[in-house]
mmCIF file of C-alpha atoms and ligand atoms in Angstrom:
data_model
loop_
_atom_site.group_PDB
_atom_site.id
_atom_site.type_symbol
_atom_site.label_atom_id
_atom_site.label_comp_id
_atom_site.label_asym_id
_atom_site.label_seq_id
_atom_site.Cartn_x
_atom_site.Cartn_y
_atom_site.Cartn_z
ATOM 1 C CA MET B 1 16.527 9.620 4.056
ATOM 2 C CA SER B 2 13.362 9.668 6.081
ATOM 3 C CA THR B 3 11.483 6.731 6.106
ATOM 4 C CA LEU B 4 8.251 8.136 7.004
ATOM 5 C CA GLU B 5 7.480 11.413 5.683
ATOM 6 C CA ALA B 6 4.454 13.362 5.811
ATOM 7 C CA THR B 7 3.775 16.771 3.703
ATOM 8 C CA ASP B 8 1.150 19.244 4.376
ATOM 9 C CA ILE B 9 -1.932 16.663 5.345
ATOM 10 C CA ARG B 10 -5.618 17.720 5.747
ATOM 11 C CA ALA B 11 -8.411 15.252 7.082
ATOM 12 C CA SER B 12 -11.477 16.203 8.434
ATOM 13 C CA HIS B 13 -14.193 14.744 9.813
ATOM 14 C CA GLY B 14 -17.747 15.925 7.978
ATOM 15 C CA GLN B 15 -17.465 19.534 8.691
ATOM 16 C CA LEU B 16 -14.969 19.502 11.192
ATOM 17 C CA CYS B 17 -11.768 19.866 9.540
ATOM 18 C CA ALA B 18 -9.142 17.379 12.486
ATOM 19 C CA VAL B 19 -5.511 18.136 10.753
ATOM 20 C CA HIS B 20 -5.254 21.303 9.516
ATOM 21 C CA GLY B 21 -1.925 21.119 7.100
ATOM 22 C CA ALA B 22 0.259 19.064 9.713
ATOM 23 C CA SER B 23 3.851 17.875 8.360
ATOM 24 C CA LEU B 24 6.793 15.125 10.016
ATOM 25 C CA SER B 25 9.469 13.312 8.772
ATOM 26 C CA VAL B 26 11.237 10.111 10.457
ATOM 27 C CA ARG B 27 13.570 9.028 10.001
ATOM 28 C CA PRO B 28 15.448 5.225 10.157
ATOM 29 C CA GLY B 29 15.945 4.555 13.950
ATOM 30 C CA LYS B 30 15.011 7.467 15.544
ATOM 31 C CA MET B 31 11.620 7.847 17.673
ATOM 32 C CA MET B 32 9.822 10.532 16.929
ATOM 33 C CA PHE B 33 6.107 11.487 19.665
ATOM 34 C CA LEU B 34 3.548 12.910 19.224
ATOM 35 C CA LEU B 35 1.404 15.035 22.094
ATOM 36 C CA GLY B 36 -1.082 17.576 22.434
ATOM 37 C CA ALA B 37 -4.137 17.416 24.688
ATOM 38 C CA ASN B 38 -8.023 15.713 23.716
ATOM 39 C CA GLY B 39 -8.873 15.959 20.864
ATOM 40 C CA ALA B 40 -5.901 17.937 19.271
ATOM 41 C CA GLY B 41 -6.234 15.243 16.224
ATOM 42 C CA LYS B 42 -3.704 13.086 16.622
ATOM 43 C CA THR B 43 -5.271 9.733 16.403
ATOM 44 C CA THR B 44 -7.064 11.888 12.797
ATOM 45 C CA LEU B 45 -3.043 12.208 11.651
ATOM 46 C CA LEU B 46 -2.208 8.806 12.042
ATOM 47 C CA ARG B 47 -5.388 7.102 10.744
ATOM 48 C CA SER B 48 -4.243 9.763 7.772
ATOM 49 C CA ILE B 49 -1.054 9.005 7.206
ATOM 50 C CA ALA B 50 -2.119 5.213 7.559
ATOM 51 C CA GLY B 51 -4.354 5.400 5.451
ATOM 52 C CA ASP B 52 -7.224 3.908 7.084
ATOM 53 C CA HIS B 53 -9.012 7.625 7.527
ATOM 54 C CA GLU B 54 -9.610 9.721 4.297
ATOM 55 C CA MET B 55 -7.426 13.175 3.738
ATOM 56 C CA ASP B 56 -8.580 15.811 1.894
ATOM 57 C CA ALA B 57 -4.385 16.912 0.814
ATOM 58 C CA GLY B 58 -1.150 16.218 2.139
ATOM 59 C CA THR B 59 1.271 12.883 0.868
ATOM 60 C CA VAL B 60 2.759 10.047 2.490
ATOM 61 C CA VAL B 61 5.731 9.408 1.131
ATOM 62 C CA LEU B 62 7.368 5.631 2.420
ATOM 63 C CA SER B 63 11.038 5.156 2.284
ATOM 64 C CA GLY B 64 11.154 7.305 -0.560
ATOM 65 C CA VAL B 65 8.089 5.860 -2.295
ATOM 66 C CA ASP B 66 5.036 8.060 -2.615
ATOM 67 C CA VAL B 67 1.762 6.648 -1.066
ATOM 68 C CA THR B 68 -0.534 9.474 -0.954
ATOM 69 C CA GLY B 69 -3.004 7.159 -3.627
ATOM 70 C CA MET B 70 -2.520 3.666 -1.603
ATOM 71 C CA ALA B 71 -5.354 2.140 0.121
ATOM 72 C CA ALA B 72 -4.277 1.422 3.976
ATOM 73 C CA HIS B 73 -3.231 -2.132 3.393
ATOM 74 C CA HIS B 74 -1.318 -1.123 0.071
ATOM 75 C CA ARG B 75 0.614 1.458 2.675
ATOM 76 C CA ALA B 76 0.906 -2.077 4.415
ATOM 77 C CA ARG B 77 2.531 -3.917 2.128
ATOM 78 C CA ALA B 78 4.739 -1.604 1.884
ATOM 79 C CA GLY B 79 5.906 -1.380 4.851
ATOM 80 C CA LEU B 80 4.180 1.012 6.760
ATOM 81 C CA ALA B 81 2.080 -0.242 10.609
ATOM 82 C CA LEU B 82 -0.852 0.947 13.113
ATOM 83 C CA VAL B 83 -0.670 0.113 16.443
ATOM 84 C CA PRO B 84 -4.249 1.811 17.721
ATOM 85 C CA GLU B 85 -5.418 3.278 19.909
ATOM 86 C CA GLY B 86 -7.399 0.568 22.452
ATOM 87 C CA ARG B 87 -5.059 -2.239 20.214
ATOM 88 C CA ARG B 88 -7.720 -3.642 18.741
ATOM 89 C CA LEU B 89 -7.021 -7.302 19.194
ATOM 90 C CA PHE B 90 -8.975 -10.781 18.502
ATOM 91 C CA PRO B 91 -10.389 -11.558 22.214
ATOM 92 C CA ARG B 92 -11.351 -14.925 21.439
ATOM 93 C CA MET B 93 -8.229 -15.734 19.825
ATOM 94 C CA THR B 94 -4.808 -16.628 20.678
ATOM 95 C CA VAL B 95 -1.966 -15.042 21.163
ATOM 96 C CA ARG B 96 -0.093 -17.305 18.340
ATOM 97 C CA GLU B 97 -3.174 -16.115 15.992
ATOM 98 C CA ASN B 98 -3.373 -12.905 16.756
ATOM 99 C CA LEU B 99 0.041 -12.738 16.333
ATOM 100 C CA GLN B 100 -0.319 -14.500 12.578
ATOM 101 C CA LEU B 101 -2.886 -12.603 11.239
ATOM 102 C CA GLY B 102 -0.349 -8.898 11.198
ATOM 103 C CA ALA B 103 1.548 -11.488 8.797
ATOM 104 C CA SER B 104 -1.278 -10.804 5.008
ATOM 105 C CA THR B 105 1.158 -8.083 4.657
ATOM 106 C CA SER B 106 2.997 -10.878 2.676
ATOM 107 C CA ARG B 107 6.342 -8.909 3.299
ATOM 108 C CA GLU B 108 10.097 -10.421 3.443
ATOM 109 C CA GLY B 109 11.665 -9.779 6.652
ATOM 110 C CA PRO B 110 13.309 -11.372 9.700
ATOM 111 C CA TRP B 111 9.696 -11.163 12.208
ATOM 112 C CA THR B 112 8.665 -14.171 12.678
ATOM 113 C CA VAL B 113 5.695 -15.078 15.844
ATOM 114 C CA GLU B 114 9.260 -16.610 17.183
ATOM 115 C CA ALA B 115 11.206 -13.318 16.972
ATOM 116 C CA ILE B 116 7.963 -11.595 18.406
ATOM 117 C CA TYR B 117 8.639 -14.059 22.131
ATOM 118 C CA ASP B 118 12.016 -13.226 21.573
ATOM 119 C CA THR B 119 11.702 -9.361 21.735
ATOM 120 C CA PHE B 120 8.442 -10.205 24.235
ATOM 121 C CA PRO B 121 9.564 -12.911 26.456
ATOM 122 C CA HIS B 122 6.444 -13.149 28.297
ATOM 123 C CA LEU B 123 4.589 -13.791 25.209
ATOM 124 C CA ALA B 124 6.117 -17.288 25.143
ATOM 125 C CA LYS B 125 3.891 -18.394 27.611
ATOM 126 C CA LEU B 126 1.025 -17.306 26.760
ATOM 127 C CA ASP B 127 0.655 -18.893 23.409
ATOM 128 C CA LYS B 128 -2.397 -20.505 23.039
ATOM 129 C CA SER B 129 -4.033 -18.143 26.026
ATOM 130 C CA ALA B 130 -7.316 -15.836 24.338
ATOM 131 C CA ALA B 131 -5.654 -12.933 24.016
ATOM 132 C CA GLY B 132 -8.976 -11.110 25.961
ATOM 133 C CA LYS B 133 -8.016 -13.190 28.484
ATOM 134 C CA LEU B 134 -4.395 -11.059 28.433
ATOM 135 C CA SER B 135 -3.301 -7.651 31.245
ATOM 136 C CA GLY B 136 -3.039 -4.552 29.258
ATOM 137 C CA GLY B 137 0.111 -4.728 29.209
ATOM 138 C CA GLU B 138 0.841 -7.815 27.426
ATOM 139 C CA GLN B 139 -2.548 -6.755 24.673
ATOM 140 C CA GLN B 140 -0.171 -4.192 24.074
ATOM 141 C CA ALA B 141 2.971 -6.766 23.363
ATOM 142 C CA VAL B 142 0.073 -8.641 21.166
ATOM 143 C CA ALA B 143 -0.462 -5.300 19.622
ATOM 144 C CA ILE B 144 3.286 -4.678 18.489
ATOM 145 C CA GLY B 145 3.377 -8.273 17.975
ATOM 146 C CA ARG B 146 0.735 -7.733 15.012
ATOM 147 C CA ALA B 147 2.244 -4.802 13.484
ATOM 148 C CA LEU B 148 6.106 -6.445 13.360
ATOM 149 C CA MET B 149 5.048 -9.889 11.785
ATOM 150 C CA GLY B 150 4.143 -6.917 8.561
ATOM 151 C CA ASP B 151 8.095 -6.104 9.037
ATOM 152 C CA PRO B 152 7.214 -3.031 9.015
ATOM 153 C CA VAL B 153 10.059 0.619 8.270
ATOM 154 C CA ALA B 154 7.803 2.924 10.339
ATOM 155 C CA ILE B 155 5.141 1.755 12.605
ATOM 156 C CA MET B 156 3.158 4.651 14.330
ATOM 157 C CA LEU B 157 1.391 3.128 17.764
ATOM 158 C CA ASP B 158 -1.308 5.822 19.119
ATOM 159 C CA GLU B 159 -1.276 6.238 23.168
ATOM 160 C CA VAL B 160 0.754 3.132 23.946
ATOM 161 C CA SER B 161 0.694 3.556 27.194
ATOM 162 C CA LEU B 162 -2.677 4.565 27.953
ATOM 163 C CA GLY B 163 -3.781 2.037 30.674
ATOM 164 C CA LEU B 164 -1.019 0.261 31.293
ATOM 165 C CA SER B 165 0.679 -0.148 34.367
ATOM 166 C CA PRO B 166 4.305 1.849 34.975
ATOM 167 C CA ALA B 167 6.409 -1.803 34.805
ATOM 168 C CA ALA B 168 3.620 -2.213 31.378
ATOM 169 C CA VAL B 169 4.928 1.186 29.736
ATOM 170 C CA ASP B 170 8.702 0.328 31.134
ATOM 171 C CA SER B 171 8.837 -2.910 29.181
ATOM 172 C CA ALA B 172 7.019 -1.814 26.360
ATOM 173 C CA TYR B 173 8.832 1.003 25.523
ATOM 174 C CA ASP B 174 11.860 -1.511 26.885
ATOM 175 C CA ALA B 175 10.986 -2.887 23.398
ATOM 176 C CA LEU B 176 10.544 -0.021 21.668
ATOM 177 C CA ASN B 177 13.608 1.119 22.262
ATOM 178 C CA ARG B 178 15.323 -1.690 20.720
ATOM 179 C CA LEU B 179 13.178 -1.321 16.926
ATOM 180 C CA ARG B 180 14.401 1.660 17.346
ATOM 181 C CA ASP B 181 18.092 0.273 17.434
ATOM 182 C CA MET B 182 17.811 -1.580 13.901
ATOM 183 C CA GLY B 183 16.829 1.359 12.703
ATOM 184 C CA MET B 184 13.201 0.965 12.209
ATOM 185 C CA ALA B 185 11.653 4.559 12.464
ATOM 186 C CA LEU B 186 9.042 5.370 14.505
ATOM 187 C CA LEU B 187 6.024 7.865 15.735
ATOM 188 C CA ILE B 188 4.899 7.661 19.117
ATOM 189 C CA VAL B 189 1.543 9.354 19.933
ATOM 190 C CA GLU B 190 2.308 9.298 24.014
ATOM 191 C CA GLN B 191 0.148 11.441 26.471
ATOM 192 C CA ASP B 192 2.960 11.282 29.547
ATOM 193 C CA LEU B 193 5.794 14.268 28.867
ATOM 194 C CA ASN B 194 8.069 12.536 30.797
ATOM 195 C CA ARG B 195 7.623 9.893 29.069
ATOM 196 C CA ALA B 196 8.561 11.748 25.338
ATOM 197 C CA LEU B 197 10.947 13.952 27.053
ATOM 198 C CA ALA B 198 13.471 11.243 28.361
ATOM 199 C CA SER B 199 13.241 8.880 25.124
ATOM 200 C CA ALA B 200 12.816 11.036 22.561
ATOM 201 C CA ASP B 201 14.652 11.627 19.422
ATOM 202 C CA ASN B 202 12.056 14.355 18.274
ATOM 203 C CA LEU B 203 9.156 16.046 19.970
ATOM 204 C CA LEU B 204 5.918 17.037 18.388
ATOM 205 C CA VAL B 205 3.139 18.858 19.558
ATOM 206 C CA MET B 206 -0.696 19.473 18.081
ATOM 207 C CA CYS B 207 -2.675 21.718 19.266
ATOM 208 C CA GLU B 208 -6.830 21.941 17.338
ATOM 209 C CA GLY B 209 -5.519 20.191 14.480
ATOM 210 C CA ARG B 210 -1.961 22.375 14.196
ATOM 211 C CA ILE B 211 1.849 21.523 15.177
ATOM 212 C CA THR B 212 2.310 23.959 17.720
ATOM 213 C CA LEU B 213 6.170 22.777 18.421
ATOM 214 C CA GLN B 214 8.366 20.762 17.191
ATOM 215 C CA ALA B 215 12.126 20.369 19.386
ATOM 216 C CA ARG B 216 14.656 18.043 20.268
ATOM 217 C CA PRO B 217 14.546 17.053 23.762
ATOM 218 C CA ASP B 218 17.294 18.892 24.420
ATOM 219 C CA GLU B 219 15.732 22.285 22.825
ATOM 220 C CA THR B 220 12.702 21.889 24.843
ATOM 221 C CA SER B 221 11.190 21.785 27.952
ATOM 222 C CA LEU B 222 8.183 19.809 30.037
ATOM 223 C CA ASP B 223 6.672 23.797 30.606
ATOM 224 C CA ALA B 224 7.520 24.161 26.695
ATOM 225 C CA LEU B 225 5.422 21.049 25.946
ATOM 226 C CA ALA B 226 2.614 22.012 28.258
ATOM 227 C CA ALA B 227 2.383 25.198 26.703
ATOM 228 C CA ALA B 228 2.677 24.537 23.142
ATOM 229 C CA SER B 229 -0.550 21.737 23.939
ATOM 230 C CA PHE B 230 -1.841 24.227 24.536
ATOM 231 C CA GLY B 231 -0.974 26.156 21.825
ATOM 232 C CA HIS B 232 1.181 29.162 22.920
ATOM 233 C CA ALA B 233 4.199 27.900 21.270
ATOM 234 C CA GLN B 234 8.114 28.520 22.921
ATOM 235 C CA GLY B 235 10.125 26.047 20.640
ATOM 236 C CA VAL B 236 10.791 26.091 16.919
ATOM 237 C CA GLN B 237 7.290 27.023 15.088
ATOM 238 C CA THR B 238 6.888 24.938 12.041
HETATM 239 P P1 ATP A 1 -8.400 11.764 21.772
HETATM 240 O O1 ATP A 1 -6.793 11.916 22.800
HETATM 241 O O2 ATP A 1 -9.248 12.218 22.568
HETATM 242 O O3 ATP A 1 -7.951 10.498 21.301
HETATM 243 P P2 ATP A 1 -6.243 13.113 19.546
HETATM 244 O O4 ATP A 1 -6.077 14.287 20.094
HETATM 245 O O5 ATP A 1 -6.357 11.486 19.287
HETATM 246 O O6 ATP A 1 -7.522 12.827 21.107
HETATM 247 P P3 ATP A 1 -8.748 12.489 17.393
HETATM 248 O O7 ATP A 1 -9.551 11.848 17.854
HETATM 249 O O8 ATP A 1 -8.087 12.848 15.840
HETATM 250 O O9 ATP A 1 -7.773 13.845 18.247
HETATM 251 O O10 ATP A 1 -9.672 14.338 17.063
HETATM 252 C C1 ATP A 1 -9.502 15.432 16.550
HETATM 253 C C2 ATP A 1 -11.272 15.973 16.478
HETATM 254 O O11 ATP A 1 -11.881 15.114 15.548
HETATM 255 C C3 ATP A 1 -11.569 16.338 18.352
HETATM 256 O O12 ATP A 1 -12.195 17.469 17.550
HETATM 257 C C4 ATP A 1 -13.042 15.339 17.459
HETATM 258 O O13 ATP A 1 -13.829 15.514 18.390
HETATM 259 C C5 ATP A 1 -13.086 14.883 16.055
HETATM 260 N N1 ATP A 1 -13.379 13.529 16.082
HETATM 261 C C6 ATP A 1 -12.645 12.142 16.175
HETATM 262 N N2 ATP A 1 -13.371 10.997 15.702
HETATM 263 C C7 ATP A 1 -14.330 11.565 14.505
HETATM 264 C C8 ATP A 1 -15.031 11.201 14.483
HETATM 265 N N3 ATP A 1 -15.501 9.970 14.435
HETATM 266 N N4 ATP A 1 -16.653 11.972 13.809
HETATM 267 C C9 ATP A 1 -16.686 13.263 13.933
HETATM 268 N N5 ATP A 1 -15.617 14.183 15.196
HETATM 269 C C10 ATP A 1 -14.398 12.816 15.090
#
């Protein structure tokens, strides 16, 4: 059974239809990448699945439970986490305080501040530092840690490597690979096609609100991914 199943999601911004019936399914212990050019609809799709953006149609099922009618905080309590683009930390609060805010779902699970520091060892020494003083990579680690504090079964990450140094991106993916190994379902928006091809279990490409390609890495290529980003599908169409 899939951990996260989104079916025929449609979502708009006023008159503009941003997502035209997108479907995806992420199984436990799998890393799915969502690719596409600026404005393709990736953020709107993630926010719709999380319940942060009201969708026009579609269903979201988490671990077999239909959460479509639930508000965002109830979806979080059901085990769905979103790490938003730009991290959205509280800059004057400490690392620990930011992490503790993520525990508000009150789900049972293994994640504590200390467990986050085991996963991101470089955060432990920053425990009392203001989040706003951290580097981009450190802030991304806090944002992922905050999401983990809600003990999710599925985690969605928007533009995970945007603005990070290559070393910080490697470090973030080391942690994400460990979460995959723990059985979590990951849905990751990524601009770096090479990174996505190297790391993915499955890839989706969106263009103008539609999924234009769905493939495993061994079924596709950089050229096919780039072409699908501009609406020219060469792989398995959905
Ligand atoms: P990016 O990589 O630039 O974030 P994206 O693939 O995540 O792009 P979205 O941000 O979901 O795409 O945008 C999809 C469409 O919806 C675009 O045409 C965008 O201009 C529009 N859009 C996004 N947010 C809003 C908003 N708050 N109000 C109006 N239109 C919006």
